[in-house]
């Protein structure tokens, strides 16, 4: 697998032109406050600001344009390295770069460029507005890419579905000492339990009923434990099997603190069997059992907040996650795996359904991102000791229309229905914020005693 | 007869850029790279720094053996191509052997042009195009007290600076009224000349040599006006020209260079040419021109390589834009695009700013609100962004005044908005 690299991301709309990044860079590189020396350059543009910095290009033109072999792409870090002992100051690299990423510095009489500060960019640390972000997602891919994929090739999910990504990444991370339960739904439907007597995984997998996933897994884990083997019990289940028919066994296992990792892949309905509504289908959504016509206008009830129900079981770990925020997902996966060794861990991952929600197959991650940026989906985690906390708080949420309008299942919504959804989201946000605040109050009380 | 799917003749920027592009698309196809040199690939541009001692000749190589091994490239040194047989798809080497090809790239570069000055042929003199030339010149330096540099172009001026820094008394003889006349106008060149004169370099401008006579190890140059200059060393740097004589009778069309289309293909379907040897369309002219500069060689090489590998991403060559960077005595000069004199005058705007005290100069040439040229001495702007603004013909629109006032920041903002 080729390497992926870290990068500095610039969000122009968040930049207020304070230039703290340039001061920090000048300090880090030349111990002065002179912005001329900064390798990152913020430039005014109309009302806002734009950026000139080395892109650390994948196919860097400056390297090809250097006659002295002074520039090279570092295969390890991805940084375009500059060797001052080879550089002859010919400045041809400044012609090769179309981004202003390597420029002549009149004081040192040499070219200067960003070197990513050995993986801890000073500019990003100095940015208080969130305009600059050090994107380190590459670490995940470099790490997970070297782990064994424990699913067989050729799973047949719908085009553009993120479930395969969730399954493969989760199992790479979990590793081979595992027994996987995949109750009826999209996950076995795409071939993970296998065909013709062969499994779709390289690890033991079984196909429980929709109703008994958690109880069967609890038994499997107990039996292994009794025989002295540390085998992780993992469920990969849909929201229907989890929130509705499977809830009784799930609730029981969680209440007893059975040791397992239960991953719910939430596509807001029974999508595998023809897109019927589930307890997780949101208000207003079209499904084949909440149709849209002269009288009916989609689902008339709100979704149940399944992850919050699991919090109320006081599980060892509960979290929500989105494939648009993979670093967050991976952090939670790690903590969930750890928690599942001694208690019940529950991970709720949102899975936009290209087929059932009716959107273009190349838009899955964008839909997932919009769900988070509009606060339709809240990313948080819980454990009994620290309580509930946001992991990706969205302060200035985008208008909900930006999410609803990209999904065919909401195309029919009238103004009242949108207003209902907005109210529900506000309630949901207030409720979760209440839990976060309660946690603060509890720890303050603990501090006083 | 050995055979290669891709045969590349030459090993400098155009050749290496083509090789890089081929390997991005075709990881396996057989590639053979021929160089007449006995070394790893290097750039002619680095040679003045080898002469001055700034560059260690052992550390100037653009690729190493492991690169060729990793990319499955057969790198042949000391292989000078003598003849191309287009009909038989084969090249003949100087040693009489032949190599067949499916696709051929000519990236053979240019060679110094010697002026027809009486007495030159019988002299010991230096040129600077190959690593061997540079090492010979460097080796000669310690014994030199007085030198004559014939030609005030980039190579001549680089060499003159390095000789002067080494304590040599240098005279530059240039036929034109100013040095670096190809890139800078009289005022900018004048500023560069001032720096050279202040550093003890004698510039004889608008002057030409009537004849040379040998004098011990060196020579005596007699100018047209009768003046005489004695020197221990003569460097001839009166320009370079594509080498095309080995293509005579091959059927490959040449003019001053090898004529190519917008994919760097010659008139022969399986033969391409790129870099200093190629004559391709200019950006500002309809005719095909020689644009012998390093960044253009990289560009042309990439297009040729992509076309040869049949990469569906191949784009047409946008046309050569004259550009160069030049640093001298701790100062620097940059030229991108064309001067107003090269343009049809309607819609042309020129803004010039100079500060003699700071030795600073900036000229911006716009044509129909689009950048056509920008030239600076000790002026801050990003040449790569300016080049891209020209190639994309970006209408500066409402940013025009801001651009004229503050070209660097405005161009960076335009870049960030247009091709971030």
PDB file of C-alpha atoms in Angstrom, chain A residues 97-335:
ATOM      1  CA  UNK A  97       5.843  26.014  -8.090  1.00  0.00           C
ATOM      2  CA  UNK A  98       2.460  27.439  -9.125  1.00  0.00           C
ATOM      3  CA  UNK A  99       1.372  27.885  -5.481  1.00  0.00           C
ATOM      4  CA  UNK A 100       3.906  30.326  -4.087  1.00  0.00           C
ATOM      5  CA  UNK A 101       5.021  27.470  -1.830  1.00  0.00           C
ATOM      6  CA  UNK A 102       8.723  28.095  -2.198  1.00  0.00           C
ATOM      7  CA  UNK A 103       9.821  31.711  -2.310  1.00  0.00           C
ATOM      8  CA  UNK A 104      12.907  33.876  -2.196  1.00  0.00           C
ATOM      9  CA  UNK A 105      13.651  35.369   1.214  1.00  0.00           C
ATOM     10  CA  UNK A 106      15.456  38.655   0.778  1.00  0.00           C
ATOM     11  CA  UNK A 107      17.065  38.596   4.209  1.00  0.00           C
ATOM     12  CA  UNK A 108      18.660  35.156   4.081  1.00  0.00           C
ATOM     13  CA  UNK A 109      19.068  35.438   0.286  1.00  0.00           C
ATOM     14  CA  UNK A 110      17.836  31.870   0.054  1.00  0.00           C
ATOM     15  CA  UNK A 111      14.589  30.150  -0.790  1.00  0.00           C
ATOM     16  CA  UNK A 112      12.300  29.239   2.082  1.00  0.00           C
ATOM     17  CA  UNK A 113       9.525  26.664   2.266  1.00  0.00           C
ATOM     18  CA  UNK A 114       7.303  24.909   4.796  1.00  0.00           C
ATOM     19  CA  UNK A 115       8.776  21.724   6.296  1.00  0.00           C
ATOM     20  CA  UNK A 116       5.718  20.864   8.430  1.00  0.00           C
ATOM     21  CA  UNK A 117       7.824  21.447  11.598  1.00  0.00           C
ATOM     22  CA  UNK A 118       8.642  17.715  11.818  1.00  0.00           C
ATOM     23  CA  UNK A 119       4.995  16.779  12.179  1.00  0.00           C
ATOM     24  CA  UNK A 120       3.907  19.502  14.653  1.00  0.00           C
ATOM     25  CA  UNK A 121       3.270  22.672  12.617  1.00  0.00           C
ATOM     26  CA  UNK A 122       3.714  25.829  14.706  1.00  0.00           C
ATOM     27  CA  UNK A 123       1.216  27.765  12.556  1.00  0.00           C
ATOM     28  CA  UNK A 124      -1.630  25.376  13.352  1.00  0.00           C
ATOM     29  CA  UNK A 125      -0.916  25.545  17.078  1.00  0.00           C
ATOM     30  CA  UNK A 126      -1.110  29.332  16.893  1.00  0.00           C
ATOM     31  CA  UNK A 127      -4.426  29.402  15.001  1.00  0.00           C
ATOM     32  CA  UNK A 128      -7.318  30.175  17.354  1.00  0.00           C
ATOM     33  CA  UNK A 129     -10.091  30.509  14.752  1.00  0.00           C
ATOM     34  CA  UNK A 130      -9.985  26.969  13.398  1.00  0.00           C
ATOM     35  CA  UNK A 131      -8.931  28.166   9.942  1.00  0.00           C
ATOM     36  CA  UNK A 132      -5.819  25.997  10.009  1.00  0.00           C
ATOM     37  CA  UNK A 133      -6.000  22.335  10.807  1.00  0.00           C
ATOM     38  CA  UNK A 134      -3.263  19.733  10.879  1.00  0.00           C
ATOM     39  CA  UNK A 135      -4.934  16.804   9.158  1.00  0.00           C
ATOM     40  CA  UNK A 136      -3.351  13.633  10.462  1.00  0.00           C
ATOM     41  CA  UNK A 137      -5.913  11.179   9.083  1.00  0.00           C
ATOM     42  CA  UNK A 138      -3.105   9.741   6.987  1.00  0.00           C
ATOM     43  CA  UNK A 139      -1.762   8.025  10.095  1.00  0.00           C
ATOM     44  CA  UNK A 140      -4.882   5.851  10.191  1.00  0.00           C
ATOM     45  CA  UNK A 141      -4.517   4.716   6.619  1.00  0.00           C
ATOM     46  CA  UNK A 142      -0.812   4.069   6.963  1.00  0.00           C
ATOM     47  CA  UNK A 143      -1.441   2.033  10.083  1.00  0.00           C
ATOM     48  CA  UNK A 144      -4.624   0.227   9.095  1.00  0.00           C
ATOM     49  CA  UNK A 145      -3.288  -0.391   5.597  1.00  0.00           C
ATOM     50  CA  UNK A 146      -0.648  -2.650   7.051  1.00  0.00           C
ATOM     51  CA  UNK A 147      -3.131  -4.645   9.134  1.00  0.00           C
ATOM     52  CA  UNK A 148      -4.708  -7.707   7.625  1.00  0.00           C
ATOM     53  CA  UNK A 149      -8.099  -7.265   6.003  1.00  0.00           C
ATOM     54  CA  UNK A 150     -10.159  -9.984   7.690  1.00  0.00           C
ATOM     55  CA  UNK A 151     -13.018  -9.932   5.199  1.00  0.00           C
ATOM     56  CA  UNK A 152     -12.835 -11.818   1.924  1.00  0.00           C
ATOM     57  CA  UNK A 153     -12.663  -9.718  -1.223  1.00  0.00           C
ATOM     58  CA  UNK A 154     -15.771  -9.219  -3.308  1.00  0.00           C
ATOM     59  CA  UNK A 155     -18.479  -8.256  -0.826  1.00  0.00           C
ATOM     60  CA  UNK A 156     -21.507  -7.127  -2.795  1.00  0.00           C
ATOM     61  CA  UNK A 157     -22.805  -4.005  -1.084  1.00  0.00           C
ATOM     62  CA  UNK A 158     -24.736  -1.384  -3.010  1.00  0.00           C
ATOM     63  CA  UNK A 159     -22.566   1.027  -4.946  1.00  0.00           C
ATOM     64  CA  UNK A 160     -21.341   3.858  -2.737  1.00  0.00           C
ATOM     65  CA  UNK A 161     -22.361   2.252   0.583  1.00  0.00           C
ATOM     66  CA  UNK A 162     -20.004   2.987   3.492  1.00  0.00           C
ATOM     67  CA  UNK A 163     -20.848  -0.222   5.402  1.00  0.00           C
ATOM     68  CA  UNK A 164     -18.056  -2.199   3.767  1.00  0.00           C
ATOM     69  CA  UNK A 165     -15.624   0.533   4.834  1.00  0.00           C
ATOM     70  CA  UNK A 166     -16.930   0.318   8.421  1.00  0.00           C
ATOM     71  CA  UNK A 167     -16.708  -3.468   8.537  1.00  0.00           C
ATOM     72  CA  UNK A 168     -13.278  -3.793   7.000  1.00  0.00           C
ATOM     73  CA  UNK A 169     -11.733  -1.017   9.049  1.00  0.00           C
ATOM     74  CA  UNK A 170     -13.286  -2.234  12.290  1.00  0.00           C
ATOM     75  CA  UNK A 171     -12.081  -5.778  11.822  1.00  0.00           C
ATOM     76  CA  UNK A 172      -8.590  -4.757  10.733  1.00  0.00           C
ATOM     77  CA  UNK A 173      -8.346  -2.864  13.980  1.00  0.00           C
ATOM     78  CA  UNK A 174      -9.880  -5.592  16.122  1.00  0.00           C
ATOM     79  CA  UNK A 175      -7.608  -8.267  14.719  1.00  0.00           C
ATOM     80  CA  UNK A 176      -8.011 -12.035  14.261  1.00  0.00           C
ATOM     81  CA  UNK A 177      -8.880 -13.074  17.847  1.00  0.00           C
ATOM     82  CA  UNK A 178     -12.572 -12.454  17.359  1.00  0.00           C
ATOM     83  CA  UNK A 179     -15.949 -14.062  16.824  1.00  0.00           C
ATOM     84  CA  UNK A 180     -18.320 -11.969  14.724  1.00  0.00           C
ATOM     85  CA  UNK A 181     -22.108 -12.063  14.840  1.00  0.00           C
ATOM     86  CA  UNK A 182     -23.951 -10.583  11.846  1.00  0.00           C
ATOM     87  CA  UNK A 183     -27.727 -10.759  12.312  1.00  0.00           C
ATOM     88  CA  UNK A 184     -30.030 -10.459   9.269  1.00  0.00           C
ATOM     89  CA  UNK A 185     -29.546  -7.198   7.426  1.00  0.00           C
ATOM     90  CA  UNK A 186     -27.296  -5.568   4.863  1.00  0.00           C
ATOM     91  CA  UNK A 187     -24.090  -6.876   6.443  1.00  0.00           C
ATOM     92  CA  UNK A 188     -24.735 -10.592   5.933  1.00  0.00           C
ATOM     93  CA  UNK A 189     -26.748  -9.650   2.853  1.00  0.00           C
ATOM     94  CA  UNK A 190     -23.631  -8.408   1.096  1.00  0.00           C
ATOM     95  CA  UNK A 191     -21.902 -11.720   1.731  1.00  0.00           C
ATOM     96  CA  UNK A 192     -20.074 -11.389   5.036  1.00  0.00           C
ATOM     97  CA  UNK A 193     -21.507 -14.664   6.384  1.00  0.00           C
ATOM     98  CA  UNK A 194     -20.587 -16.292   3.096  1.00  0.00           C
ATOM     99  CA  UNK A 195     -21.971 -18.514   0.345  1.00  0.00           C
ATOM    100  CA  UNK A 196     -21.943 -22.230  -0.371  1.00  0.00           C
ATOM    101  CA  UNK A 197     -20.409 -23.282   2.915  1.00  0.00           C
ATOM    102  CA  UNK A 198     -17.589 -20.721   2.822  1.00  0.00           C
ATOM    103  CA  UNK A 199     -17.571 -17.668   5.079  1.00  0.00           C
ATOM    104  CA  UNK A 200     -17.024 -14.123   3.848  1.00  0.00           C
ATOM    105  CA  UNK A 201     -14.540 -13.541   6.632  1.00  0.00           C
ATOM    106  CA  UNK A 202     -11.167 -14.964   7.564  1.00  0.00           C
ATOM    107  CA  UNK A 203     -12.362 -15.237  11.191  1.00  0.00           C
ATOM    108  CA  UNK A 204     -15.282 -17.151  12.775  1.00  0.00           C
ATOM    109  CA  UNK A 205     -18.591 -15.548  11.870  1.00  0.00           C
ATOM    110  CA  UNK A 206     -22.161 -16.611  12.599  1.00  0.00           C
ATOM    111  CA  UNK A 207     -25.641 -15.548  11.677  1.00  0.00           C
ATOM    112  CA  UNK A 208     -27.907 -15.209  14.729  1.00  0.00           C
ATOM    113  CA  UNK A 209     -31.599 -14.419  14.557  1.00  0.00           C
ATOM    114  CA  UNK A 210     -32.611 -10.768  14.466  1.00  0.00           C
ATOM    115  CA  UNK A 211     -33.776 -11.159  18.055  1.00  0.00           C
ATOM    116  CA  UNK A 212     -30.930 -12.881  19.850  1.00  0.00           C
ATOM    117  CA  UNK A 213     -27.632 -11.382  18.651  1.00  0.00           C
ATOM    118  CA  UNK A 214     -26.497 -10.002  21.999  1.00  0.00           C
ATOM    119  CA  UNK A 215     -27.518 -13.046  24.002  1.00  0.00           C
ATOM    120  CA  UNK A 216     -25.794 -15.495  21.639  1.00  0.00           C
ATOM    121  CA  UNK A 217     -22.622 -13.397  21.670  1.00  0.00           C
ATOM    122  CA  UNK A 218     -22.727 -13.225  25.461  1.00  0.00           C
ATOM    123  CA  UNK A 219     -22.743 -17.041  25.558  1.00  0.00           C
ATOM    124  CA  UNK A 220     -19.901 -17.315  23.053  1.00  0.00           C
ATOM    125  CA  UNK A 221     -17.746 -14.885  25.010  1.00  0.00           C
ATOM    126  CA  UNK A 222     -18.461 -16.661  28.339  1.00  0.00           C
ATOM    127  CA  UNK A 223     -17.595 -20.057  26.856  1.00  0.00           C
ATOM    128  CA  UNK A 224     -14.267 -18.804  25.476  1.00  0.00           C
ATOM    129  CA  UNK A 225     -13.476 -17.113  28.750  1.00  0.00           C
ATOM    130  CA  UNK A 226     -14.201 -20.317  30.647  1.00  0.00           C
ATOM    131  CA  UNK A 227     -11.746 -22.174  28.416  1.00  0.00           C
ATOM    132  CA  UNK A 228      -9.108 -19.493  29.095  1.00  0.00           C
ATOM    133  CA  UNK A 229      -9.077 -17.793  25.690  1.00  0.00           C
ATOM    134  CA  UNK A 230      -9.273 -14.037  25.215  1.00  0.00           C
ATOM    135  CA  UNK A 231     -11.527 -13.783  22.172  1.00  0.00           C
ATOM    136  CA  UNK A 232     -13.399 -10.565  21.485  1.00  0.00           C
ATOM    137  CA  UNK A 233     -17.137 -10.897  20.863  1.00  0.00           C
ATOM    138  CA  UNK A 234     -18.274  -8.462  18.186  1.00  0.00           C
ATOM    139  CA  UNK A 235     -21.676  -7.773  16.681  1.00  0.00           C
ATOM    140  CA  UNK A 236     -22.023  -6.052  13.313  1.00  0.00           C
ATOM    141  CA  UNK A 237     -25.726  -5.319  13.204  1.00  0.00           C
ATOM    142  CA  UNK A 238     -28.174  -2.961  11.516  1.00  0.00           C
ATOM    143  CA  UNK A 239     -30.390  -0.455  13.278  1.00  0.00           C
ATOM    144  CA  UNK A 240     -33.560  -2.503  12.795  1.00  0.00           C
ATOM    145  CA  UNK A 241     -32.119  -5.587  14.444  1.00  0.00           C
ATOM    146  CA  UNK A 242     -30.657  -3.444  17.193  1.00  0.00           C
ATOM    147  CA  UNK A 243     -33.359  -0.901  17.986  1.00  0.00           C
ATOM    148  CA  UNK A 244     -36.466  -3.014  17.384  1.00  0.00           C
ATOM    149  CA  UNK A 245     -36.661  -6.791  17.390  1.00  0.00           C
ATOM    150  CA  UNK A 246     -33.176  -7.284  18.809  1.00  0.00           C
ATOM    151  CA  UNK A 247     -33.544  -4.736  21.564  1.00  0.00           C
ATOM    152  CA  UNK A 248     -34.682  -7.100  24.292  1.00  0.00           C
ATOM    153  CA  UNK A 249     -31.548  -9.234  24.139  1.00  0.00           C
ATOM    154  CA  UNK A 250     -29.371  -6.155  23.645  1.00  0.00           C
ATOM    155  CA  UNK A 251     -30.807  -4.417  26.686  1.00  0.00           C
ATOM    156  CA  UNK A 252     -30.397  -7.541  28.791  1.00  0.00           C
ATOM    157  CA  UNK A 253     -26.764  -8.047  27.791  1.00  0.00           C
ATOM    158  CA  UNK A 254     -25.958  -4.386  28.390  1.00  0.00           C
ATOM    159  CA  UNK A 255     -27.645  -4.403  31.786  1.00  0.00           C
ATOM    160  CA  UNK A 256     -25.678  -7.504  32.811  1.00  0.00           C
ATOM    161  CA  UNK A 257     -22.442  -5.916  31.565  1.00  0.00           C
ATOM    162  CA  UNK A 258     -21.662  -8.775  29.187  1.00  0.00           C
ATOM    163  CA  UNK A 259     -18.213  -8.355  27.637  1.00  0.00           C
ATOM    164  CA  UNK A 260     -18.680  -7.534  23.982  1.00  0.00           C
ATOM    165  CA  UNK A 261     -18.420  -4.849  21.321  1.00  0.00           C
ATOM    166  CA  UNK A 262     -21.777  -4.201  19.713  1.00  0.00           C
ATOM    167  CA  UNK A 263     -21.467  -2.105  16.516  1.00  0.00           C
ATOM    168  CA  UNK A 264     -24.742  -0.782  15.159  1.00  0.00           C
ATOM    169  CA  UNK A 265     -24.512   0.365  11.527  1.00  0.00           C
ATOM    170  CA  UNK A 266     -27.442   2.782  11.384  1.00  0.00           C
ATOM    171  CA  UNK A 267     -28.932   3.322   7.932  1.00  0.00           C
ATOM    172  CA  UNK A 268     -32.261   4.387   9.434  1.00  0.00           C
ATOM    173  CA  UNK A 269     -34.389   1.466   8.304  1.00  0.00           C
ATOM    174  CA  UNK A 270     -34.634  -2.148   7.129  1.00  0.00           C
ATOM    175  CA  UNK A 271     -32.870  -1.325   3.881  1.00  0.00           C
ATOM    176  CA  UNK A 272     -31.798  -4.853   2.971  1.00  0.00           C
ATOM    177  CA  UNK A 273     -35.344  -6.210   2.757  1.00  0.00           C
ATOM    178  CA  UNK A 274     -36.911  -3.384   0.775  1.00  0.00           C
ATOM    179  CA  UNK A 275     -36.462  -0.198   2.746  1.00  0.00           C
ATOM    180  CA  UNK A 276     -39.055  -0.578   5.514  1.00  0.00           C
ATOM    181  CA  UNK A 277     -39.131   1.883   8.401  1.00  0.00           C
ATOM    182  CA  UNK A 278     -37.417   1.039  11.689  1.00  0.00           C
ATOM    183  CA  UNK A 279     -37.383   2.646  15.109  1.00  0.00           C
ATOM    184  CA  UNK A 280     -34.376   4.615  13.891  1.00  0.00           C
ATOM    185  CA  UNK A 281     -36.108   6.054  10.808  1.00  0.00           C
ATOM    186  CA  UNK A 282     -36.377   9.833  11.331  1.00  0.00           C
ATOM    187  CA  UNK A 283     -39.561  11.854  11.180  1.00  0.00           C
ATOM    188  CA  UNK A 284     -40.766  12.734   7.687  1.00  0.00           C
ATOM    189  CA  UNK A 285     -38.604  10.164   5.891  1.00  0.00           C
ATOM    190  CA  UNK A 286     -40.001   8.156   3.004  1.00  0.00           C
ATOM    191  CA  UNK A 287     -39.714   4.377   3.341  1.00  0.00           C
ATOM    192  CA  UNK A 288     -41.714   1.631   1.647  1.00  0.00           C
ATOM    193  CA  UNK A 289     -43.884   1.350   4.790  1.00  0.00           C
ATOM    194  CA  UNK A 290     -44.109   5.116   5.378  1.00  0.00           C
ATOM    195  CA  UNK A 291     -45.009   6.046   1.810  1.00  0.00           C
ATOM    196  CA  UNK A 292     -45.634   9.423   0.297  1.00  0.00           C
ATOM    197  CA  UNK A 293     -48.892  10.045  -1.482  1.00  0.00           C
ATOM    198  CA  UNK A 294     -52.092  12.031  -1.318  1.00  0.00           C
ATOM    199  CA  UNK A 295     -52.525  11.467   2.417  1.00  0.00           C
ATOM    200  CA  UNK A 296     -49.308  10.041   3.766  1.00  0.00           C
ATOM    201  CA  UNK A 297     -46.171  12.163   3.835  1.00  0.00           C
ATOM    202  CA  UNK A 298     -43.511   9.861   5.205  1.00  0.00           C
ATOM    203  CA  UNK A 299     -42.928   8.754   8.783  1.00  0.00           C
ATOM    204  CA  UNK A 300     -45.048  10.483  11.388  1.00  0.00           C
ATOM    205  CA  UNK A 301     -42.952   9.675  14.481  1.00  0.00           C
ATOM    206  CA  UNK A 302     -39.458  10.730  15.495  1.00  0.00           C
ATOM    207  CA  UNK A 303     -36.622   8.197  15.625  1.00  0.00           C
ATOM    208  CA  UNK A 304     -35.758   6.756  18.997  1.00  0.00           C
ATOM    209  CA  UNK A 305     -32.380   7.853  20.284  1.00  0.00           C
ATOM    210  CA  UNK A 306     -30.808   4.440  20.478  1.00  0.00           C
ATOM    211  CA  UNK A 307     -27.288   5.418  21.599  1.00  0.00           C
ATOM    212  CA  UNK A 308     -28.777   7.503  24.398  1.00  0.00           C
ATOM    213  CA  UNK A 309     -30.843   4.485  25.475  1.00  0.00           C
ATOM    214  CA  UNK A 310     -27.581   2.582  25.754  1.00  0.00           C
ATOM    215  CA  UNK A 311     -26.114   5.358  27.917  1.00  0.00           C
ATOM    216  CA  UNK A 312     -29.009   4.802  30.269  1.00  0.00           C
ATOM    217  CA  UNK A 313     -27.819   1.209  30.638  1.00  0.00           C
ATOM    218  CA  UNK A 314     -24.617   2.673  32.084  1.00  0.00           C
ATOM    219  CA  UNK A 315     -22.526   0.680  29.612  1.00  0.00           C
ATOM    220  CA  UNK A 316     -18.731   0.600  29.928  1.00  0.00           C
ATOM    221  CA  UNK A 317     -18.555   2.629  26.718  1.00  0.00           C
ATOM    222  CA  UNK A 318     -21.069   4.201  24.321  1.00  0.00           C
ATOM    223  CA  UNK A 319     -20.257   6.406  21.331  1.00  0.00           C
ATOM    224  CA  UNK A 320     -21.686   7.720  18.092  1.00  0.00           C
ATOM    225  CA  UNK A 321     -19.457   7.961  15.001  1.00  0.00           C
ATOM    226  CA  UNK A 322     -19.476   8.986  11.354  1.00  0.00           C
ATOM    227  CA  UNK A 323     -17.367   7.840   8.409  1.00  0.00           C
ATOM    228  CA  UNK A 324     -16.920  11.507   7.457  1.00  0.00           C
ATOM    229  CA  UNK A 325     -14.777  11.872  10.592  1.00  0.00           C
ATOM    230  CA  UNK A 326     -12.494   8.870  10.493  1.00  0.00           C
ATOM    231  CA  UNK A 327     -10.016  10.003  13.117  1.00  0.00           C
ATOM    232  CA  UNK A 328     -12.865  10.409  15.566  1.00  0.00           C
ATOM    233  CA  UNK A 329     -14.243   7.017  14.526  1.00  0.00           C
ATOM    234  CA  UNK A 330     -10.870   5.350  15.011  1.00  0.00           C
ATOM    235  CA  UNK A 331     -10.348   6.883  18.454  1.00  0.00           C
ATOM    236  CA  UNK A 332     -13.730   5.550  19.486  1.00  0.00           C
ATOM    237  CA  UNK A 333     -13.092   2.156  17.941  1.00  0.00           C
ATOM    238  CA  UNK A 334      -9.908   1.859  20.003  1.00  0.00           C
ATOM    239  CA  UNK A 335     -11.681   2.813  23.223  1.00  0.00           C
TER     240      UNK A 335
END
